[in-house]
PDB file of C-alpha atoms in Angstrom:
ATOM      1  CA  MET K   1       0.000   0.000   0.000  1.00  0.00           C
ATOM      2  CA  THR K   2       1.327   3.427  -0.940  1.00  0.00           C
ATOM      3  CA  GLU K   3       1.718   6.003   1.786  1.00  0.00           C
ATOM      4  CA  ILE K   4      -0.217   9.210   1.115  1.00  0.00           C
ATOM      5  CA  LYS K   5       1.755  12.318   1.943  1.00  0.00           C
ATOM      6  CA  GLN K   6      -0.267  15.164   3.313  1.00  0.00           C
ATOM      7  CA  LEU K   7       0.359  18.656   1.988  1.00  0.00           C
ATOM      8  CA  ASN K   8       1.216  21.177   4.672  1.00  0.00           C
ATOM      9  CA  TRP K   9       0.835  24.615   3.195  1.00  0.00           C
ATOM     10  CA  GLN K  10       2.478  27.366   5.165  1.00  0.00           C
ATOM     11  CA  ARG K  11      -0.170  29.876   6.088  1.00  0.00           C
ATOM     12  CA  ASP K  12       0.686  33.551   6.210  1.00  0.00           C
ATOM     13  CA  ASN K  13       0.387  35.149   9.622  1.00  0.00           C
ATOM     14  CA  PHE K  14      -1.390  38.347   8.671  1.00  0.00           C
ATOM     15  CA  GLU K  15      -1.819  39.403  12.296  1.00  0.00           C
ATOM     16  CA  ASN K  16       1.926  39.972  12.775  1.00  0.00           C
ATOM     17  CA  ILE K  17       3.399  41.241   9.521  1.00  0.00           C
ATOM     18  CA  GLU K  18       6.861  42.519  10.412  1.00  0.00           C
ATOM     19  CA  GLU K  19       7.798  44.057   7.084  1.00  0.00           C
ATOM     20  CA  ALA K  20       5.312  45.300   4.487  1.00  0.00           C
ATOM     21  CA  TRP K  21       5.582  43.607   1.084  1.00  0.00           C
ATOM     22  CA  GLU K  22       7.921  40.872   2.362  1.00  0.00           C
ATOM     23  CA  GLY K  23       7.603  37.882   0.038  1.00  0.00           C
ATOM     24  CA  ASP K  24       6.007  40.001  -2.708  1.00  0.00           C
ATOM     25  CA  LEU K  25       6.373  37.547  -5.598  1.00  0.00           C
ATOM     26  CA  TRP K  26       3.946  39.402  -7.873  1.00  0.00           C
ATOM     27  CA  GLU K  27       5.393  42.913  -7.296  1.00  0.00           C
ATOM     28  CA  ARG K  28       2.223  44.259  -5.738  1.00  0.00           C
ATOM     29  CA  GLN K  29       4.178  46.840  -3.742  1.00  0.00           C
ATOM     30  CA  ARG K  30       4.110  49.083  -6.809  1.00  0.00           C
ATOM     31  CA  LEU K  31       0.280  48.995  -6.864  1.00  0.00           C
ATOM     32  CA  GLY K  32       0.167  49.674  -3.117  1.00  0.00           C
ATOM     33  CA  ILE K  33       2.382  52.740  -3.480  1.00  0.00           C
ATOM     34  CA  GLN K  34       0.335  53.997  -6.452  1.00  0.00           C
ATOM     35  CA  LEU K  35      -2.896  53.599  -4.476  1.00  0.00           C
ATOM     36  CA  THR K  36      -1.322  55.333  -1.475  1.00  0.00           C
ATOM     37  CA  ASN K  37      -0.314  58.298  -3.648  1.00  0.00           C
ATOM     38  CA  TYR K  38      -3.839  58.418  -5.062  1.00  0.00           C
ATOM     39  CA  VAL K  39      -5.470  58.329  -1.614  1.00  0.00           C
ATOM     40  CA  ASP K  40      -3.063  60.997  -0.295  1.00  0.00           C
ATOM     41  CA  ARG K  41      -4.228  63.396  -3.033  1.00  0.00           C
ATOM     42  CA  LEU K  42      -7.936  63.014  -2.259  1.00  0.00           C
ATOM     43  CA  GLN K  43      -9.624  66.021  -0.708  1.00  0.00           C
ATOM     44  CA  CYS K  44     -12.524  63.957   0.587  1.00  0.00           C
ATOM     45  CA  GLY K  45     -13.258  60.355   1.464  1.00  0.00           C
ATOM     46  CA  ALA K  46     -13.512  57.569  -1.060  1.00  0.00           C
ATOM     47  CA  VAL K  47     -14.301  53.890  -1.339  1.00  0.00           C
ATOM     48  CA  LEU K  48     -11.876  51.661  -3.199  1.00  0.00           C
ATOM     49  CA  ALA K  49     -13.023  48.270  -4.447  1.00  0.00           C
ATOM     50  CA  LEU K  50     -10.485  45.505  -4.873  1.00  0.00           C
ATOM     51  CA  ASP K  51     -11.818  42.623  -6.915  1.00  0.00           C
ATOM     52  CA  ALA K  52     -10.237  39.352  -7.969  1.00  0.00           C
ATOM     53  CA  ARG K  53     -11.153  35.693  -7.980  1.00  0.00           C
ATOM     54  CA  TRP K  54     -10.761  33.557  -4.880  1.00  0.00           C
ATOM     55  CA  GLY K  55      -7.145  32.730  -4.117  1.00  0.00           C
ATOM     56  CA  GLU K  56      -5.556  35.492  -6.188  1.00  0.00           C
ATOM     57  CA  GLY K  57      -4.136  37.360  -3.207  1.00  0.00           C
ATOM     58  CA  LYS K  58      -6.649  40.036  -2.201  1.00  0.00           C
ATOM     59  CA  THR K  59      -6.158  39.400   1.517  1.00  0.00           C
ATOM     60  CA  TRP K  60      -2.368  39.273   1.139  1.00  0.00           C
ATOM     61  CA  PHE K  61      -2.345  42.578  -0.744  1.00  0.00           C
ATOM     62  CA  VAL K  62      -4.727  44.409   1.586  1.00  0.00           C
ATOM     63  CA  ARG K  63      -2.955  43.195   4.740  1.00  0.00           C
ATOM     64  CA  HIS K  64       0.468  44.205   3.430  1.00  0.00           C
ATOM     65  CA  TRP K  65      -0.862  47.522   2.152  1.00  0.00           C
ATOM     66  CA  ALA K  66      -2.406  48.173   5.593  1.00  0.00           C
ATOM     67  CA  LYS K  67       1.002  47.457   7.173  1.00  0.00           C
ATOM     68  CA  TYR K  68       2.685  49.806   4.675  1.00  0.00           C
ATOM     69  CA  LEU K  69       0.115  52.538   5.398  1.00  0.00           C
ATOM     70  CA  ASP K  70       0.588  52.073   9.140  1.00  0.00           C
ATOM     71  CA  ASP K  71       4.383  52.274   8.739  1.00  0.00           C
ATOM     72  CA  THR K  72       4.017  55.520   6.762  1.00  0.00           C
ATOM     73  CA  GLN K  73       1.892  57.231   9.466  1.00  0.00           C
ATOM     74  CA  HIS K  74      -1.541  56.728   7.927  1.00  0.00           C
ATOM     75  CA  ASN K  75      -4.544  55.941  10.097  1.00  0.00           C
ATOM     76  CA  VAL K  76      -5.584  52.414   9.223  1.00  0.00           C
ATOM     77  CA  ILE K  77      -8.453  50.205  10.301  1.00  0.00           C
ATOM     78  CA  TYR K  78      -8.516  46.729   8.826  1.00  0.00           C
ATOM     79  CA  LEU K  79     -12.033  45.351   9.017  1.00  0.00           C
ATOM     80  CA  ASP K  80     -12.617  41.782   7.902  1.00  0.00           C
ATOM     81  CA  ALA K  81     -16.328  41.642   7.066  1.00  0.00           C
ATOM     82  CA  PHE K  82     -16.353  37.835   6.995  1.00  0.00           C
ATOM     83  CA  ALA K  83     -14.769  37.600  10.436  1.00  0.00           C
ATOM     84  CA  ASN K  84     -17.518  39.882  11.783  1.00  0.00           C
ATOM     85  CA  ASP K  85     -20.495  38.409   9.936  1.00  0.00           C
ATOM     86  CA  TYR K  86     -21.926  37.011  13.174  1.00  0.00           C
ATOM     87  CA  LEU K  87     -22.941  40.576  14.105  1.00  0.00           C
ATOM     88  CA  ASP K  88     -26.313  41.870  12.944  1.00  0.00           C
ATOM     89  CA  ASP K  89     -25.399  45.510  12.552  1.00  0.00           C
ATOM     90  CA  PRO K  90     -22.563  46.597  10.232  1.00  0.00           C
ATOM     91  CA  PHE K  91     -22.715  50.154  11.603  1.00  0.00           C
ATOM     92  CA  LEU K  92     -21.994  48.868  15.108  1.00  0.00           C
ATOM     93  CA  THR K  93     -19.084  46.774  13.798  1.00  0.00           C
ATOM     94  CA  ILE K  94     -17.496  49.726  12.001  1.00  0.00           C
ATOM     95  CA  ALA K  95     -18.059  52.074  14.951  1.00  0.00           C
ATOM     96  CA  ALA K  96     -16.514  49.539  17.353  1.00  0.00           C
ATOM     97  CA  GLU K  97     -13.433  49.208  15.122  1.00  0.00           C
ATOM     98  CA  ILE K  98     -13.075  53.015  14.975  1.00  0.00           C
ATOM     99  CA  SER K  99     -13.446  53.219  18.751  1.00  0.00           C
ATOM    100  CA  GLN K 100     -10.758  50.551  19.174  1.00  0.00           C
ATOM    101  CA  ALA K 101      -8.435  52.477  16.831  1.00  0.00           C
ATOM    102  CA  PHE K 102      -9.020  55.624  18.907  1.00  0.00           C
ATOM    103  CA  LYS K 103      -7.894  53.731  22.006  1.00  0.00           C
ATOM    104  CA  GLY K 104      -4.548  53.058  20.338  1.00  0.00           C
ATOM    105  CA  SER K 105      -4.043  56.723  19.435  1.00  0.00           C
ATOM    106  CA  ASN K 106      -2.005  59.177  21.481  1.00  0.00           C
ATOM    107  CA  GLU K 107      -3.969  62.084  20.001  1.00  0.00           C
ATOM    108  CA  ILE K 108      -7.395  61.044  21.318  1.00  0.00           C
ATOM    109  CA  ASP K 109      -8.139  60.955  25.022  1.00  0.00           C
ATOM    110  CA  ALA K 110     -10.542  58.709  26.925  1.00  0.00           C
ATOM    111  CA  GLU K 111     -13.198  61.428  27.200  1.00  0.00           C
ATOM    112  CA  GLU K 112     -13.310  61.861  23.407  1.00  0.00           C
ATOM    113  CA  ILE K 113     -13.611  58.083  22.957  1.00  0.00           C
ATOM    114  CA  GLU K 114     -16.457  57.978  25.458  1.00  0.00           C
ATOM    115  CA  ASP K 115     -18.147  60.856  23.604  1.00  0.00           C
ATOM    116  CA  PHE K 116     -17.747  59.013  20.281  1.00  0.00           C
ATOM    117  CA  ASN K 117     -19.239  55.822  21.768  1.00  0.00           C
ATOM    118  CA  SER K 118     -22.133  57.786  23.252  1.00  0.00           C
ATOM    119  CA  LYS K 119     -22.896  59.474  19.922  1.00  0.00           C
ATOM    120  CA  THR K 120     -22.668  56.142  18.127  1.00  0.00           C
ATOM    121  CA  ALA K 121     -25.177  54.640  20.560  1.00  0.00           C
ATOM    122  CA  SER K 122     -27.490  57.626  20.005  1.00  0.00           C
ATOM    123  CA  VAL K 123     -27.330  57.157  16.237  1.00  0.00           C
ATOM    124  CA  LEU K 124     -28.131  53.438  16.561  1.00  0.00           C
ATOM    125  CA  ILE K 125     -31.076  54.188  18.835  1.00  0.00           C
ATOM    126  CA  SER K 126     -32.335  56.855  16.418  1.00  0.00           C
ATOM    127  CA  LEU K 127     -32.085  54.478  13.484  1.00  0.00           C
ATOM    128  CA  ALA K 128     -33.920  51.765  15.401  1.00  0.00           C
ATOM    129  CA  SER K 129     -36.733  54.083  16.494  1.00  0.00           C
ATOM    130  CA  ILE K 130     -37.428  55.678  13.097  1.00  0.00           C
ATOM    131  CA  ILE K 131     -39.043  52.606  11.505  1.00  0.00           C
ATOM    132  CA  PRO K 132     -41.838  52.062  14.102  1.00  0.00           C
ATOM    133  CA  MET K 133     -42.527  55.827  14.097  1.00  0.00           C
ATOM    134  CA  ILE K 134     -42.952  55.876  10.321  1.00  0.00           C
ATOM    135  CA  ALA K 135     -45.235  52.836  10.481  1.00  0.00           C
ATOM    136  CA  ALA K 136     -47.350  54.421  13.239  1.00  0.00           C
ATOM    137  CA  ARG K 137     -47.703  57.689  11.319  1.00  0.00           C
ATOM    138  CA  ALA K 138     -48.641  55.852   8.145  1.00  0.00           C
ATOM    139  CA  GLY K 139     -51.261  53.902  10.119  1.00  0.00           C
ATOM    140  CA  LEU K 140     -52.680  57.098  11.654  1.00  0.00           C
ATOM    141  CA  HIS K 141     -52.884  58.675   8.242  1.00  0.00           C
ATOM    142  CA  MET K 142     -54.911  55.703   7.011  1.00  0.00           C
ATOM    143  CA  ILE K 143     -57.145  55.807  10.117  1.00  0.00           C
ATOM    144  CA  GLY K 144     -57.546  59.573   9.719  1.00  0.00           C
ATOM    145  CA  LEU K 145     -59.215  58.956   6.386  1.00  0.00           C
ATOM    146  CA  GLY K 146     -61.984  56.950   8.083  1.00  0.00           C
ATOM    147  CA  ALA K 147     -64.697  57.729  10.612  1.00  0.00           C
ATOM    148  CA  LEU K 148     -62.567  56.586  13.598  1.00  0.00           C
ATOM    149  CA  GLY K 149     -59.912  59.208  12.892  1.00  0.00           C
ATOM    150  CA  GLU K 150     -60.442  61.650  15.778  1.00  0.00           C
ATOM    151  CA  ALA K 151     -60.879  59.015  18.510  1.00  0.00           C
ATOM    152  CA  ALA K 152     -57.890  57.051  17.260  1.00  0.00           C
ATOM    153  CA  GLN K 153     -55.732  60.162  17.173  1.00  0.00           C
ATOM    154  CA  GLN K 154     -56.684  61.030  20.790  1.00  0.00           C
ATOM    155  CA  THR K 155     -55.835  57.491  21.933  1.00  0.00           C
ATOM    156  CA  TYR K 156     -52.573  57.728  20.015  1.00  0.00           C
ATOM    157  CA  LYS K 157     -51.631  61.057  21.695  1.00  0.00           C
ATOM    158  CA  GLU K 158     -52.313  59.681  25.195  1.00  0.00           C
ATOM    159  CA  GLY K 159     -50.423  56.498  24.433  1.00  0.00           C
ATOM    160  CA  LYS K 160     -47.564  58.470  22.918  1.00  0.00           C
ATOM    161  CA  GLU K 161     -47.144  60.539  26.104  1.00  0.00           C
ATOM    162  CA  LEU K 162     -46.835  57.352  28.188  1.00  0.00           C
ATOM    163  CA  TYR K 163     -44.578  55.797  25.552  1.00  0.00           C
ATOM    164  CA  ASP K 164     -42.290  58.862  25.460  1.00  0.00           C
ATOM    165  CA  LEU K 165     -41.908  58.797  29.266  1.00  0.00           C
ATOM    166  CA  ALA K 166     -41.018  55.097  29.309  1.00  0.00           C
ATOM    167  CA  SER K 167     -39.035  55.430  26.095  1.00  0.00           C
ATOM    168  CA  ASP K 168     -36.618  57.962  27.591  1.00  0.00           C
ATOM    169  CA  GLN K 169     -35.778  55.565  30.423  1.00  0.00           C
ATOM    170  CA  ILE K 170     -35.507  52.592  28.080  1.00  0.00           C
ATOM    171  CA  THR K 171     -33.435  54.586  25.596  1.00  0.00           C
ATOM    172  CA  GLU K 172     -30.873  55.421  28.287  1.00  0.00           C
ATOM    173  CA  LYS K 173     -30.537  51.733  29.228  1.00  0.00           C
ATOM    174  CA  VAL K 174     -30.268  50.693  25.569  1.00  0.00           C
ATOM    175  CA  LYS K 175     -27.663  53.390  24.997  1.00  0.00           C
ATOM    176  CA  GLU K 176     -25.604  52.049  27.906  1.00  0.00           C
ATOM    177  CA  LYS K 177     -25.825  48.507  26.481  1.00  0.00           C
ATOM    178  CA  ILE K 178     -24.726  49.689  23.019  1.00  0.00           C
ATOM    179  CA  GLU K 179     -21.757  51.535  24.541  1.00  0.00           C
ATOM    180  CA  GLU K 180     -20.817  48.339  26.422  1.00  0.00           C
ATOM    181  CA  LYS K 181     -21.092  46.393  23.151  1.00  0.00           C
ATOM    182  CA  ILE K 182     -18.775  48.885  21.410  1.00  0.00           C
ATOM    183  CA  ASN K 183     -16.253  48.633  24.238  1.00  0.00           C
ATOM    184  CA  SER K 184     -16.359  44.821  24.336  1.00  0.00           C
ATOM    185  CA  HIS K 185     -16.292  44.299  20.547  1.00  0.00           C
ATOM    186  CA  HIS K 186     -12.525  43.796  20.460  1.00  0.00           C
ATOM    187  CA  ILE K 187     -12.676  41.194  23.248  1.00  0.00           C
ATOM    188  CA  GLU K 188     -15.510  39.318  21.480  1.00  0.00           C
ATOM    189  CA  LYS K 189     -13.508  39.333  18.258  1.00  0.00           C
ATOM    190  CA  GLU K 190     -10.438  37.899  20.009  1.00  0.00           C
ATOM    191  CA  THR K 191     -12.562  35.249  21.733  1.00  0.00           C
ATOM    192  CA  ILE K 192     -14.006  34.103  18.408  1.00  0.00           C
ATOM    193  CA  GLN K 193     -10.534  34.035  16.835  1.00  0.00           C
ATOM    194  CA  ASP K 194      -9.222  31.954  19.752  1.00  0.00           C
ATOM    195  CA  PHE K 195     -12.136  29.558  19.271  1.00  0.00           C
ATOM    196  CA  LYS K 196     -11.375  29.263  15.533  1.00  0.00           C
ATOM    197  CA  ASN K 197      -7.716  28.618  16.341  1.00  0.00           C
ATOM    198  CA  GLU K 198      -8.696  25.807  18.720  1.00  0.00           C
ATOM    199  CA  LEU K 199     -10.911  24.232  16.079  1.00  0.00           C
ATOM    200  CA  SER K 200      -8.153  24.317  13.480  1.00  0.00           C
ATOM    201  CA  LEU K 201      -5.658  22.394  15.638  1.00  0.00           C
TER     202      LEU K 201
END
């Protein structure tokens, strides 16, 4: 019986790249420098799309470019959408990554980070509360067209006053929970990565 030899591919450790572009067999450094020069000239934000088939080196390029940008004093956040796809809200994921980057900055103090997290929580609460409000107003408009309009509107106003009172208290608690989620995002991410590492052993 013939012995089957197992292939052991060496996996790149993208978490600890020591030197940007090391092992650049396809000379992608040139593209990274060109893109950096392009981004440096922009007067406003932009979105760059990098597209290639699976296995053609997108992750390698982006990780090494991020290291190069970091080495050349650019603010960089690397966000792996697939690694964070267990989260329901992409806005929360992005905000948590920005908050984490702020924590590593010498230019941003703890009070500013707390303010950012608080504003992020407020935005999330606002976004969550808009949809039911729109639905309720649309329903009232439809009721207003019928004979029950005035009575329904009075009931709505009384209910809304009670709702607003309770809502303010609930909103504050929800805001606190969102801020906790932003602060613990990095720990959750590391825990999931540790779990994946254990599974791959």
